[in-house]
Amino acid sequence: MSTFTWPSHGGQAEALLAHFGLPATHRLDDFSANLNPLGPPAWVRDWLTQQLAGLERYPAPDYSAARHAIASHHQLRPEQVLLTNGGAEAIFLAAALHAWQRAAIITPSFGEYARACCAHRLSIVEIALPAPDFDLDVDTLLARLNDIDVLFLCRPNNPTATLIDTSTMEILLDYTAWAGCRVVVDEAFIDMVSDTQQAVSLVPLLDRYPHLIVLRSMTKFYTLPGLRLGYLLADEATIHAAQTHQPPWSVNHLAAELVAPLLADGAFTRRTQRWLASERRPMEQALAQLGLEVVPSQACFFLLRPDAELRAVGISSDVLFERLLRQGVLVRHTHNFTGLDGDWLRVALRDAPANHRLVSVLKTVTAKTGAA
């Protein structure tokens, strides 16, 4: 098992099935990818079909319509918006602005921050959130930011599902403005917080803090991982600098044209918020009642592990992962999240029937008497 290379993202079942000797046809419910189970919106498939003729032309190089739609949605200026090929490109562009400099990354977190920094030759300082609660101590963080050029953090954080509150972020932004440290905040899951977007997003702070960059992804909320759609928000000078690192026509025609109608679909947003409100807390309680340590979640997923009693009878996170896989449930391992080292599992929140099935399977595979 030690020689096995664990997949670096969720939703990658093929290698895992082969590793555990299961057929490629093994039926799986996928709880490993943090996607909105209500999406894509029902109209998207037909809309994409109607747009296929546009594939015969190059997209507008400045993506003006998409940028204006995003700017209007966030009450910003279009000059503060850069459309990107998914959230991943936005991360790499933010790193490119600091090539050969010093970065700090709050861990455990999404592995693409470190990958982007390595690609652009940044040296990395890791600032660990302590288990089991993974709460941020802002004084400890500030003390580690001497001589740091850029700080990367995820809010709410992947994989812990914790959220640094706005007041703490303002303390951090005030200090980093004084220290000359750019702050890059990935808000890929901010729309999956069961509160209104404006109550938790840092976008309204952009004009007050020109050293702040906010990264957004439309992949998770609208369940469009195959389309690759994200954007970077910052002051005009930062947007212009980031554009110099972006290849021409980085975003395809279908993705760019889809931005405005997605953002205009308020009914889908409201339906998602109702789903979150109805499912997240009951699911968190159900998981805890099964003998699992669950980090309090502010997102659409949970970080969990068997409690001490389960571990004492040999049910580790690795054991639990394999038992679930054999029972047709795929969750996300944490072997490649810095600081977690496989001791935890990440489980996505899905619709009610899927969540009930997960709880039922977990009851079986955590039975202290036995194997599953």
Short mmCIF file of C-alpha atoms in Angstrom, two decimals, residues 175-352:
data_model
loop_
_atom_site.label_atom_id
_atom_site.label_comp_id
_atom_site.label_asym_id
_atom_site.label_seq_id
_atom_site.Cartn_x
_atom_site.Cartn_y
_atom_site.Cartn_z
CA TYR A 175 -1.54 43.63 8.84
CA THR A 176 -0.55 42.35 5.41
CA ALA A 177 -1.21 45.77 3.85
CA TRP A 178 1.33 47.18 6.29
CA ALA A 179 3.76 44.27 5.76
CA GLY A 180 3.60 44.36 1.95
CA CYS A 181 2.24 40.82 1.63
CA ARG A 182 -0.35 40.03 -1.05
CA VAL A 183 -3.29 37.90 0.11
CA VAL A 184 -4.88 35.42 -2.31
CA VAL A 185 -8.20 34.05 -1.08
CA ASP A 186 -9.79 31.14 -2.93
CA GLU A 187 -13.58 31.37 -2.59
CA ALA A 188 -14.36 28.30 -4.70
CA PHE A 189 -16.90 27.11 -2.10
CA ILE A 190 -18.20 30.43 -0.81
CA ASP A 191 -21.57 30.02 -2.54
CA MET A 192 -21.98 26.71 -0.73
CA VAL A 193 -21.95 28.37 2.69
CA SER A 194 -25.51 28.31 3.99
CA ASP A 195 -25.63 32.06 4.37
CA THR A 196 -26.06 34.79 1.79
CA GLN A 197 -23.02 35.32 -0.39
CA GLN A 198 -22.55 38.94 0.58
CA ALA A 199 -22.51 38.02 4.27
CA VAL A 200 -19.36 35.95 3.91
CA SER A 201 -17.55 36.85 0.68
CA LEU A 202 -14.53 39.15 0.77
CA VAL A 203 -15.36 40.67 -2.62
CA PRO A 204 -16.80 43.85 -1.04
CA LEU A 205 -13.37 44.45 0.57
CA LEU A 206 -11.48 44.61 -2.73
CA ASP A 207 -11.64 48.39 -3.08
CA ARG A 208 -10.43 48.87 0.50
CA TYR A 209 -7.55 46.38 0.17
CA PRO A 210 -5.79 46.62 -3.21
CA HIS A 211 -3.37 43.84 -2.17
CA LEU A 212 -6.29 41.35 -1.97
CA ILE A 213 -6.97 38.88 -4.79
CA VAL A 214 -10.17 36.83 -4.71
CA LEU A 215 -10.40 33.66 -6.80
CA ARG A 216 -13.77 32.19 -7.77
CA SER A 217 -14.85 28.97 -9.45
CA MET A 218 -18.18 28.31 -11.15
CA THR A 219 -17.35 24.59 -11.38
CA LYS A 220 -18.49 23.52 -7.92
CA PHE A 221 -21.69 25.50 -7.51
CA TYR A 222 -23.06 24.80 -10.99
CA THR A 223 -21.64 21.24 -11.30
CA LEU A 224 -19.67 21.94 -14.48
CA PRO A 225 -16.21 20.45 -13.84
CA GLY A 226 -15.82 19.46 -17.47
CA LEU A 227 -16.39 22.98 -18.77
CA ARG A 228 -13.66 24.76 -16.74
CA LEU A 229 -14.90 28.17 -15.70
CA GLY A 230 -13.58 30.55 -13.06
CA TYR A 231 -12.42 34.11 -12.55
CA LEU A 232 -9.98 36.30 -10.67
CA LEU A 233 -11.06 39.53 -8.94
CA ALA A 234 -8.61 42.26 -7.95
CA ASP A 235 -7.70 45.89 -8.56
CA GLU A 236 -7.20 46.99 -12.16
CA ALA A 237 -3.39 46.98 -12.04
CA THR A 238 -3.32 43.41 -10.72
CA ILE A 239 -5.76 42.24 -13.39
CA HIS A 240 -3.61 43.80 -16.10
CA ALA A 241 -0.47 42.12 -14.69
CA ALA A 242 -2.20 38.72 -14.46
CA GLN A 243 -3.41 39.02 -18.07
CA THR A 244 0.19 39.16 -19.27
CA HIS A 245 0.65 35.58 -17.97
CA GLN A 246 -2.56 34.20 -19.50
CA PRO A 247 -2.52 32.51 -22.93
CA PRO A 248 -4.82 34.05 -25.57
CA TRP A 249 -8.33 32.56 -25.70
CA SER A 250 -7.74 30.65 -22.48
CA VAL A 251 -11.49 30.22 -21.97
CA ASN A 252 -13.58 28.48 -24.62
CA HIS A 253 -16.66 29.94 -26.30
CA LEU A 254 -19.24 27.78 -24.49
CA ALA A 255 -17.85 28.55 -21.04
CA ALA A 256 -17.55 32.28 -21.68
CA GLU A 257 -21.07 32.61 -23.08
CA LEU A 258 -22.52 30.61 -20.19
CA VAL A 259 -21.36 33.04 -17.49
CA ALA A 260 -24.15 35.58 -17.78
CA PRO A 261 -27.12 33.15 -17.83
CA LEU A 262 -25.67 31.17 -14.92
CA LEU A 263 -25.29 34.26 -12.76
CA ALA A 264 -28.81 35.35 -13.71
CA ASP A 265 -30.36 32.09 -12.49
CA GLY A 266 -31.40 33.24 -9.03
CA ALA A 267 -33.88 30.39 -8.66
CA PHE A 268 -31.08 27.82 -8.85
CA THR A 269 -29.12 29.72 -6.21
CA ARG A 270 -32.12 29.85 -3.87
CA ARG A 271 -32.84 26.15 -4.37
CA THR A 272 -29.24 25.32 -3.52
CA GLN A 273 -29.35 27.41 -0.36
CA ARG A 274 -32.55 25.64 0.74
CA TRP A 275 -30.89 22.26 0.10
CA LEU A 276 -27.86 23.24 2.17
CA ALA A 277 -30.04 24.45 5.03
CA SER A 278 -32.05 21.23 5.07
CA GLU A 279 -29.24 18.68 4.66
CA ARG A 280 -25.98 19.86 6.17
CA ARG A 281 -26.63 19.98 9.91
CA PRO A 282 -28.73 16.77 10.05
CA MET A 283 -26.02 14.98 8.06
CA GLU A 284 -23.29 16.27 10.35
CA GLN A 285 -25.21 14.99 13.38
CA ALA A 286 -25.89 11.62 11.75
CA LEU A 287 -22.18 11.15 11.00
CA ALA A 288 -21.20 12.03 14.57
CA GLN A 289 -23.69 9.53 15.97
CA LEU A 290 -21.88 6.75 14.08
CA GLY A 291 -18.70 7.19 16.10
CA LEU A 292 -16.98 9.58 13.72
CA GLU A 293 -15.09 12.75 14.62
CA VAL A 294 -16.56 15.42 12.36
CA VAL A 295 -15.02 18.87 11.93
CA PRO A 296 -17.88 21.42 12.11
CA SER A 297 -18.58 22.25 8.48
CA GLN A 298 -19.24 25.59 6.82
CA ALA A 299 -19.30 24.12 3.31
CA CYS A 300 -20.80 21.30 1.24
CA PHE A 301 -18.49 18.59 2.59
CA PHE A 302 -17.21 17.13 5.85
CA LEU A 303 -13.79 16.20 7.13
CA LEU A 304 -14.06 13.20 9.43
CA ARG A 305 -12.28 10.21 10.90
CA PRO A 306 -13.14 7.25 13.13
CA ASP A 307 -13.15 8.22 16.80
CA ALA A 308 -10.78 6.72 19.37
CA GLU A 309 -13.18 3.88 20.16
CA LEU A 310 -13.41 2.82 16.52
CA ARG A 311 -9.66 3.16 16.02
CA ALA A 312 -9.10 0.97 19.08
CA VAL A 313 -10.90 -1.90 17.32
CA GLY A 314 -8.89 -1.46 14.15
CA ILE A 315 -11.15 0.83 12.12
CA SER A 316 -8.73 3.46 10.86
CA SER A 317 -9.50 5.94 8.09
CA ASP A 318 -7.75 3.68 5.57
CA VAL A 319 -9.79 0.69 6.72
CA LEU A 320 -12.98 2.74 6.55
CA PHE A 321 -12.08 4.02 3.07
CA GLU A 322 -11.63 0.48 1.73
CA ARG A 323 -14.76 -0.86 3.40
CA LEU A 324 -16.82 1.95 1.91
CA LEU A 325 -15.31 1.41 -1.53
CA ARG A 326 -16.17 -2.29 -1.44
CA GLN A 327 -19.73 -1.36 -0.48
CA GLY A 328 -20.03 0.99 -3.46
CA VAL A 329 -19.24 4.33 -1.81
CA LEU A 330 -16.29 6.46 -2.92
CA VAL A 331 -15.05 9.12 -0.49
CA ARG A 332 -11.96 11.31 -0.67
CA HIS A 333 -8.78 10.06 0.96
CA THR A 334 -6.40 12.65 2.48
CA HIS A 335 -3.03 11.05 1.78
CA ASN A 336 -1.94 14.01 -0.32
CA PHE A 337 -3.24 16.80 1.90
CA THR A 338 -0.30 18.22 3.85
CA GLY A 339 -0.75 17.59 7.56
CA LEU A 340 -3.54 15.03 7.22
CA ASP A 341 -1.48 12.13 5.86
CA GLY A 342 -4.46 9.85 5.33
CA ASP A 343 -5.73 10.08 8.92
CA TRP A 344 -8.95 11.74 7.80
CA LEU A 345 -11.55 11.34 5.05
CA ARG A 346 -13.46 14.02 3.18
CA VAL A 347 -17.10 13.31 2.39
CA ALA A 348 -19.24 15.46 0.10
CA LEU A 349 -22.80 16.40 0.95
CA ARG A 350 -25.26 15.10 -1.64
CA ASP A 351 -29.01 14.93 -2.08
CA ALA A 352 -31.17 13.31 0.60
#
